[in-house]
mmCIF file of C-alpha atoms and ligand atoms in Angstrom:
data_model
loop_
_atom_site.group_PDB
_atom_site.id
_atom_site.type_symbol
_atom_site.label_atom_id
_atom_site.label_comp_id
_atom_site.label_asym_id
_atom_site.label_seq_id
_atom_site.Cartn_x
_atom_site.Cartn_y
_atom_site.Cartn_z
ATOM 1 C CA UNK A 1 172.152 179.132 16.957
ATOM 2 C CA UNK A 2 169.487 176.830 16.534
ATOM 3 C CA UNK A 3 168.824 177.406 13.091
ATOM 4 C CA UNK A 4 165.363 175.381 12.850
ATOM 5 C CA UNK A 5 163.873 177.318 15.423
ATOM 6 C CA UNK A 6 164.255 180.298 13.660
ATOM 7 C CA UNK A 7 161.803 181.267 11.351
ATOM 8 C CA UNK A 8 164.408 183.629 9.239
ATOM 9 C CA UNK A 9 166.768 180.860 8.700
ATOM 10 C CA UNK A 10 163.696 178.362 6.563
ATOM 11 C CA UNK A 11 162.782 178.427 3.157
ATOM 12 C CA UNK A 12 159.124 179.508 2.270
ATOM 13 C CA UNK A 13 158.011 175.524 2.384
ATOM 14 C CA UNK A 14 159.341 175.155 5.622
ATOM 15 C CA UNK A 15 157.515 178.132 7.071
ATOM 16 C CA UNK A 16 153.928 177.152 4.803
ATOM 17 C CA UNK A 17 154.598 173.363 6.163
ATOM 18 C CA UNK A 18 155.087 174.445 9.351
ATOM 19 C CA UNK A 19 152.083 177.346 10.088
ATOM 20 C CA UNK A 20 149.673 174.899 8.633
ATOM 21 C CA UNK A 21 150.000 172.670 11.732
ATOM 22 C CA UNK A 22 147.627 172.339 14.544
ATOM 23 C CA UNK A 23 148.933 174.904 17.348
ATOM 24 C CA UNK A 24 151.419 176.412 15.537
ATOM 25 C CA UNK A 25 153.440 178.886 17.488
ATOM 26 C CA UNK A 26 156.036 182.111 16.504
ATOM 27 C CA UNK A 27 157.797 183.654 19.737
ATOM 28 C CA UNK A 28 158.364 187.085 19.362
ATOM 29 C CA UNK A 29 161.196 188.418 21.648
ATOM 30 C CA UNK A 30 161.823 191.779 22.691
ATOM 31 C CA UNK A 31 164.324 193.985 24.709
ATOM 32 C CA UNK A 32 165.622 197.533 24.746
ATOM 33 C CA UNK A 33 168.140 200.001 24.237
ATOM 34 C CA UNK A 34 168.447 201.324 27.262
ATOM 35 C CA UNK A 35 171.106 202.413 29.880
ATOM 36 C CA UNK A 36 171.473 199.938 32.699
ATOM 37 C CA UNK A 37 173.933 201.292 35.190
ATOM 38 C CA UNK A 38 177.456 202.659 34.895
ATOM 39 C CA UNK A 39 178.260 198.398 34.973
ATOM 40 C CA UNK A 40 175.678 197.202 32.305
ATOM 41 C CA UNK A 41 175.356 196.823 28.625
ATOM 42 C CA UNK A 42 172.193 198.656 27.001
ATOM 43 C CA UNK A 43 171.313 195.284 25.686
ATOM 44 C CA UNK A 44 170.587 193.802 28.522
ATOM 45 C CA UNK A 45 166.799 192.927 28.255
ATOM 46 C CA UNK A 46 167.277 191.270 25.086
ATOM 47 C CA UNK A 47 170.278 189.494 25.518
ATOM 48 C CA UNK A 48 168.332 187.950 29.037
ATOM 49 C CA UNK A 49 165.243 187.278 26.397
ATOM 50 C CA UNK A 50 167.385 185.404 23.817
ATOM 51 C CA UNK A 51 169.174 183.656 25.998
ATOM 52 C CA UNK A 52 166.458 182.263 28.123
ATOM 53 C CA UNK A 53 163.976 181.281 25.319
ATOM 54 C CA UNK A 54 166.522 179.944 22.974
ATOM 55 C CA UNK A 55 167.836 177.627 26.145
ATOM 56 C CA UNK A 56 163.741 176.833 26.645
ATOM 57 C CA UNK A 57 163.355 176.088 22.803
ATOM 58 C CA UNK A 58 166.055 173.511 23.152
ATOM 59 C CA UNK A 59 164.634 171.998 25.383
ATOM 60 C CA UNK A 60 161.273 171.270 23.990
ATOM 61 C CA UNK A 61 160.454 167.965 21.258
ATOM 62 C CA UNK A 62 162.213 169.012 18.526
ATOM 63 C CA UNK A 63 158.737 167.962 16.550
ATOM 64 C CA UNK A 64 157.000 170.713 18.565
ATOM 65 C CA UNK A 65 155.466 173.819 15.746
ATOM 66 C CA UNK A 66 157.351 176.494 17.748
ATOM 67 C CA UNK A 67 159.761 179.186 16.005
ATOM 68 C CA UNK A 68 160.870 182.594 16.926
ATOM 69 C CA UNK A 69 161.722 185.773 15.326
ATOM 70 C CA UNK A 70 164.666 187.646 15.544
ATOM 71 C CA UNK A 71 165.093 190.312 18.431
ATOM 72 C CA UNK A 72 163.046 193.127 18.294
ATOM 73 C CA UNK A 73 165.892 195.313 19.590
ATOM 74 C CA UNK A 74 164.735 198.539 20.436
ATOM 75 C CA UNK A 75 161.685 198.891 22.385
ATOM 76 C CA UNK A 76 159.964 201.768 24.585
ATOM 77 C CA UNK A 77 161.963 203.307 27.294
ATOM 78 C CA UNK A 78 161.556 207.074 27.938
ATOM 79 C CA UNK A 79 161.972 206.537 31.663
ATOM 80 C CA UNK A 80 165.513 206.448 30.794
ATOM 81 C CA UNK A 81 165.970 209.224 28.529
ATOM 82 C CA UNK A 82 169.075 211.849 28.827
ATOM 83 C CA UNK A 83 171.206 208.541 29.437
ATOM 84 C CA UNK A 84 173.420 208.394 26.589
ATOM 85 C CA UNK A 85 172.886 204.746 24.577
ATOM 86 C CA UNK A 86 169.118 204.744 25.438
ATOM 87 C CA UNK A 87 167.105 204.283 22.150
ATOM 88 C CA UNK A 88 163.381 204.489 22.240
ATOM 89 C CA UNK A 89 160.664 204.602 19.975
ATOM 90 C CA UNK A 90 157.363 205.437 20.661
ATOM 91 C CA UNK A 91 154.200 203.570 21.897
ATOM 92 C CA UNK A 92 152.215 204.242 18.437
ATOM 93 C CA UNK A 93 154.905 203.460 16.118
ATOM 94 C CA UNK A 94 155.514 199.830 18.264
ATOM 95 C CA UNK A 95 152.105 198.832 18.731
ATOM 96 C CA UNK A 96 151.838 199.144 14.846
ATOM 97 C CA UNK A 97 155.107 197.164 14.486
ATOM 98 C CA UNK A 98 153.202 194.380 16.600
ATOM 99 C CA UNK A 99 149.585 194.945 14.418
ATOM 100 C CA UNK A 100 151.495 194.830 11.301
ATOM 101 C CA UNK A 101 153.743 191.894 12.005
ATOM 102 C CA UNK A 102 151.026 189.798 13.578
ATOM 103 C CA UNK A 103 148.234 190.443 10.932
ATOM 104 C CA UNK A 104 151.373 188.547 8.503
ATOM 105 C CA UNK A 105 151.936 185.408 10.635
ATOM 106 C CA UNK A 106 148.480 185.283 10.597
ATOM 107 C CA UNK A 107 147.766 185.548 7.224
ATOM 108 C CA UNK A 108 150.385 182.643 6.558
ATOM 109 C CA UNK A 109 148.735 179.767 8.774
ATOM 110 C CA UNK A 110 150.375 180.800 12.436
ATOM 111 C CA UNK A 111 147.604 180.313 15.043
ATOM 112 C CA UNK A 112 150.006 181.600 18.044
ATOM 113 C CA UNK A 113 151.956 184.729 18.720
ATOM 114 C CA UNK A 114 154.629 185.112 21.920
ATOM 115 C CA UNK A 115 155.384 188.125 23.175
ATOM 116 C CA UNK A 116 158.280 187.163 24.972
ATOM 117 C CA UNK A 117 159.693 190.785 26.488
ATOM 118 C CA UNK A 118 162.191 191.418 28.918
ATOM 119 C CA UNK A 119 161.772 195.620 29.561
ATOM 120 C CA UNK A 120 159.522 196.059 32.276
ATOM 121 C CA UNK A 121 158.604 199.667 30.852
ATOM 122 C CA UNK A 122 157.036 198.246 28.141
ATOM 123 C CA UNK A 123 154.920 195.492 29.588
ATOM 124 C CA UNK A 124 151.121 197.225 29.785
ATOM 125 C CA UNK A 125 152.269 198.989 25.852
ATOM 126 C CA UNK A 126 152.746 194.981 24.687
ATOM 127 C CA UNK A 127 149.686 194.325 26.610
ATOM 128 C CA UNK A 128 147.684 196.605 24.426
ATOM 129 C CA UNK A 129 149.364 195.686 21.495
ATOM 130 C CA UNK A 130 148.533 192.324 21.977
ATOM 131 C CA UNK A 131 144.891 193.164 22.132
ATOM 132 C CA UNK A 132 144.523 195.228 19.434
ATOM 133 C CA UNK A 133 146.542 192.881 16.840
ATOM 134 C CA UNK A 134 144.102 190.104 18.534
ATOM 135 C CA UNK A 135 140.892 192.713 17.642
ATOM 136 C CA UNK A 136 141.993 192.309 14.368
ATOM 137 C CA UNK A 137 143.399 189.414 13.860
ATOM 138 C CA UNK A 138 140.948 187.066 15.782
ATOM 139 C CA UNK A 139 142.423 183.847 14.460
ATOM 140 C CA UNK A 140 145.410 184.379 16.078
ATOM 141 C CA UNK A 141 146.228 183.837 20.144
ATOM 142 C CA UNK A 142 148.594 186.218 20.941
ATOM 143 C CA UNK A 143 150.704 186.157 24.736
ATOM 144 C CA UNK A 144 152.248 189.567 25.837
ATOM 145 C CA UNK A 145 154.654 188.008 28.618
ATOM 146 C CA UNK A 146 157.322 189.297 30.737
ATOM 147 C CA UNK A 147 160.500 187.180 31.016
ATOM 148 C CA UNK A 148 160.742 187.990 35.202
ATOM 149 C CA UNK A 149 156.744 187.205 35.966
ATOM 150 C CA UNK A 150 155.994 183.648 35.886
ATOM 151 C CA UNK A 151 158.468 181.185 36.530
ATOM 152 C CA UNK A 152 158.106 180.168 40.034
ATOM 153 C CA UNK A 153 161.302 180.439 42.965
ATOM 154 C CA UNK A 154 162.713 183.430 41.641
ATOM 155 C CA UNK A 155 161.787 185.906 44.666
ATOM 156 C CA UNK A 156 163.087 183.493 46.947
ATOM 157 C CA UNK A 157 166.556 183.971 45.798
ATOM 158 C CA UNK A 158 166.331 187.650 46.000
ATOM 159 C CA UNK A 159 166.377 189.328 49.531
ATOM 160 C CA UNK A 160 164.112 192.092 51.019
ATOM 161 C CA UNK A 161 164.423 194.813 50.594
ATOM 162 C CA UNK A 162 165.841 194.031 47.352
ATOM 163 C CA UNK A 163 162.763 191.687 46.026
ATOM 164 C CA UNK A 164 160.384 194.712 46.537
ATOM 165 C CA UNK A 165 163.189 197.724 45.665
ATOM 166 C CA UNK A 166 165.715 196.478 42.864
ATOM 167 C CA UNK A 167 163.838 197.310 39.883
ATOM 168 C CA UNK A 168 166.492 197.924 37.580
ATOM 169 C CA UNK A 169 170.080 196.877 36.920
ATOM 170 C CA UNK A 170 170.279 195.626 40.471
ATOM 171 C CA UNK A 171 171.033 192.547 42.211
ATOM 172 C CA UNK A 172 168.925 190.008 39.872
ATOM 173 C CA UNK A 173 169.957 191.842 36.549
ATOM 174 C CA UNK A 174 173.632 192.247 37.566
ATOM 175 C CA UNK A 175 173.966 188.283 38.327
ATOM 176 C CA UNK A 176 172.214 186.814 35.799
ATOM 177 C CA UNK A 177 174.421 188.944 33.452
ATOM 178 C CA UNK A 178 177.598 187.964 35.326
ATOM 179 C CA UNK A 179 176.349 184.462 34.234
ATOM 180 C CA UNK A 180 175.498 184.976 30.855
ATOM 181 C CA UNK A 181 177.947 187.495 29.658
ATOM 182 C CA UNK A 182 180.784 187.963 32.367
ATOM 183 C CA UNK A 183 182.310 190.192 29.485
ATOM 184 C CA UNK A 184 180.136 192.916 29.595
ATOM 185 C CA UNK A 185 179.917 193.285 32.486
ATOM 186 C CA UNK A 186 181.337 196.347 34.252
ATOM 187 C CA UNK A 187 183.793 196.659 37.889
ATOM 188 C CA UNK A 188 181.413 198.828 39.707
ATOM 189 C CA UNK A 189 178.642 197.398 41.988
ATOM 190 C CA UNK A 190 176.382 200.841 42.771
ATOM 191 C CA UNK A 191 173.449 200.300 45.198
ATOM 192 C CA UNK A 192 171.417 203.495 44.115
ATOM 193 C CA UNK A 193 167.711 204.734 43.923
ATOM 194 C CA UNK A 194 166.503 202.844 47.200
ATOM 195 C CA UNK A 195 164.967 203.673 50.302
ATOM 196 C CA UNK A 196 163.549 206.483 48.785
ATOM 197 C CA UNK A 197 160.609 208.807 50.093
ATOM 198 C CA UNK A 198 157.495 208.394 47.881
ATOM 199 C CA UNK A 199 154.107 209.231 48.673
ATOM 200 C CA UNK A 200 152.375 206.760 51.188
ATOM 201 C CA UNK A 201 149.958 204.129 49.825
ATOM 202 C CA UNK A 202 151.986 204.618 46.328
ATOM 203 C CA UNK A 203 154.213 202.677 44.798
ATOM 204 C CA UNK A 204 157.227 202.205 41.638
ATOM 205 C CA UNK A 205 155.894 199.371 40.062
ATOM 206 C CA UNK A 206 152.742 196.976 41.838
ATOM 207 C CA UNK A 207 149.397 198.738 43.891
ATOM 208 C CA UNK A 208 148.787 202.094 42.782
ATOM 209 C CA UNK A 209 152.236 202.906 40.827
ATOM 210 C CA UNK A 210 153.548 206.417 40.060
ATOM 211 C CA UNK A 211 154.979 206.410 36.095
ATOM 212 C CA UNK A 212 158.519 207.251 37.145
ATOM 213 C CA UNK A 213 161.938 208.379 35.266
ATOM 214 C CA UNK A 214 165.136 207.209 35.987
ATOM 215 C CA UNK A 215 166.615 210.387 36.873
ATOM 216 C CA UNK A 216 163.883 210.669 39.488
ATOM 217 C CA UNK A 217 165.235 208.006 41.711
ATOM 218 C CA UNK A 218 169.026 207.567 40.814
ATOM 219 C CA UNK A 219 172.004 209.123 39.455
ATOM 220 C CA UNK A 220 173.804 206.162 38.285
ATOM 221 C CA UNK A 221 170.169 205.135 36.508
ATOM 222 C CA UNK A 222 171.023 202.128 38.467
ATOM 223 C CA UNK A 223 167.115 201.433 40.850
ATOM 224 C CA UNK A 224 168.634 198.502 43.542
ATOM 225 C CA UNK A 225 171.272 196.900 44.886
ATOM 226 C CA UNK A 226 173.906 195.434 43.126
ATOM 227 C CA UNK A 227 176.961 195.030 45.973
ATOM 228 C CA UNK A 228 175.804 191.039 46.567
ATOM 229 C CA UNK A 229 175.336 189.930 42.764
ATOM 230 C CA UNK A 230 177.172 186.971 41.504
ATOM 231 C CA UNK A 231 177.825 184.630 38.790
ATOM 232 C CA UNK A 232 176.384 181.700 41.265
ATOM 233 C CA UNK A 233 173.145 183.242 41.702
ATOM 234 C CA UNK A 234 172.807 184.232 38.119
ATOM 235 C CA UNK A 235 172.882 180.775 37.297
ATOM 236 C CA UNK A 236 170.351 179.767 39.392
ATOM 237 C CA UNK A 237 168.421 182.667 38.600
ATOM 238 C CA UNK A 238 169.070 181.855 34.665
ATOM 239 C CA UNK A 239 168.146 177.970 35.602
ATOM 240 C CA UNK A 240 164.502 179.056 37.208
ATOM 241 C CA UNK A 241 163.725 181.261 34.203
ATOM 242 C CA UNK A 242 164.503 178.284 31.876
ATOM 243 C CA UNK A 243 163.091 176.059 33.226
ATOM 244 C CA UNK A 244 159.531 177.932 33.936
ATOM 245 C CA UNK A 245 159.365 179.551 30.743
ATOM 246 C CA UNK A 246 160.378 176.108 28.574
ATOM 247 C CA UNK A 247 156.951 174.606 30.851
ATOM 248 C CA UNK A 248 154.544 176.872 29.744
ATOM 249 C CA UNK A 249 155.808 176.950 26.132
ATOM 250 C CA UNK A 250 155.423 173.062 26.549
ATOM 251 C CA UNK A 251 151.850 173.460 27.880
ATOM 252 C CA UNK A 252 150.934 176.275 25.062
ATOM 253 C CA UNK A 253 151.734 173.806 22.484
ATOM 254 C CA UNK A 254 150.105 170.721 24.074
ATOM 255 C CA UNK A 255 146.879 172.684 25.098
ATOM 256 C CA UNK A 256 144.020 173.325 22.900
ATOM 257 C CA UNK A 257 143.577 176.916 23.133
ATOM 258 C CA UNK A 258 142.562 179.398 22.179
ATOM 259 C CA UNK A 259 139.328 177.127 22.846
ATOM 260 C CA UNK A 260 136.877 177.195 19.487
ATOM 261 C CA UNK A 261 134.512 179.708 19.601
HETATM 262 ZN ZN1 ZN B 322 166.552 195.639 32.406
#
């Protein structure tokens, strides 16, 4: 662990020193609790968050005002309820988690909050979060970003009709965790909740989306394909997701915004 880039490890005049300079930055990142197959840990979202932004924080100048926060663990995931493991809290009690511990890094100098959250479920509640806390605290920039969207090449390594249909624990999730965390990582390789019959002109996740539940699509709660997934493409996966995520952390901190006003 890279102890300087973490805001818990400093002492007060490190944190005071550190807020008070121009662009100063706090990532935030956030998983879930939340059943991921019959072959994958409930932590995977936010062991894929840590593990990507603390490989992009080492990456940056070390003289860079960047630090992060420790996991925010559990998240929001009701469309995985009645699998044992999943935690979830709800949408109120998080968004005032994010309000609350904004307004604070505010209030001590920090002119920049990441959102930096792996759960796809909770992407448009982070969104709104990140609003709200920026209603109120209007000195502070705040990011809600999603670890998958963004850093360019990544659906090129993923096949049809698994780019469009693998939403969860499925070929991308079940290499880059084969990578990261061999360990945890289960025998069985289900392919599960595809090809199914939903209404036409709607759609799981993009267009006009239905909010779905797990136990809709899939028994094994797995939504993809996971037969293909491997270590090698984890890597490469883990590699893209690095590497685009440490580039727009770079460009945050050597921009300007949010522009005066
Ligand atoms: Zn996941």
């Amino acid at each position: 662990m890279d102890h300087q880039r973490h805001l818990q490890c400093l002492a007060w005049p490190q944190v005071e020193q550190l807020a008070a300079q121009p662009g100063s930055t706090v990532v935030w990142p956030w998983g879930a609790v939340e059943q991921h197959g019959p072959h994958l840990p409930l932590c995977t979202d936010g062991l894929f968050a840590e593990r990507v932004l603390d490989a992009a924080l080492a990456s940056l100048d070390p003289a860079l005002p960047i630090l992060r926060l420790p996991l925010q663990s559990i998240g929001c995931s009701p469309e995985h309820r009645g699998f044992p493991g999943t935690l979830s809290l709800s949408p109120a009690l998080l968004i005032e988690l994010t309000v609350a511990v904004g307004q604070q890094l505010a209030a001590a100098g920090f002119q920049r909050l990441v959102l930096f959250n792996a759960h796809g479920g909770q992407i448009a509640l982070l969104q709104t979060a990140a609003r709200q806390l920026g209603l109120l605290s209007p000195e502070l920039a705040v990011f809600p970003c999603f670890l998958w969207n963004g850093p360019e090449g990544i659906a090129e390594l993923i096949p049809e009709p698994e780019r469009s249909e693998g939403l969860h624990a499925g070929l991308a999730e079940t290499s880059l965790m084969l990578h990261l965390a061999p360990q945890l990582v289960g025998q069985e390789r289900p392919c599960d909740g595809t090809g199914l019959t939903i209404p036409t002109g709607w759609s799981l996740e993009a267009g006009a989306p239905l909010a779905w539940f797990s136990h809709n699509l899939s028994s094994s709660g797995v939504i993809g394909d996971a037969r293909g997934a491997s270590a090698a493409l984890g890597e490469r996966l883990f590699d893209l997701l690095v590497a685009g995520w440490r580039q727009r952390l770079d460009a945050l901190l050597n921009s300007a915004w949010p522009a005066p006003h």
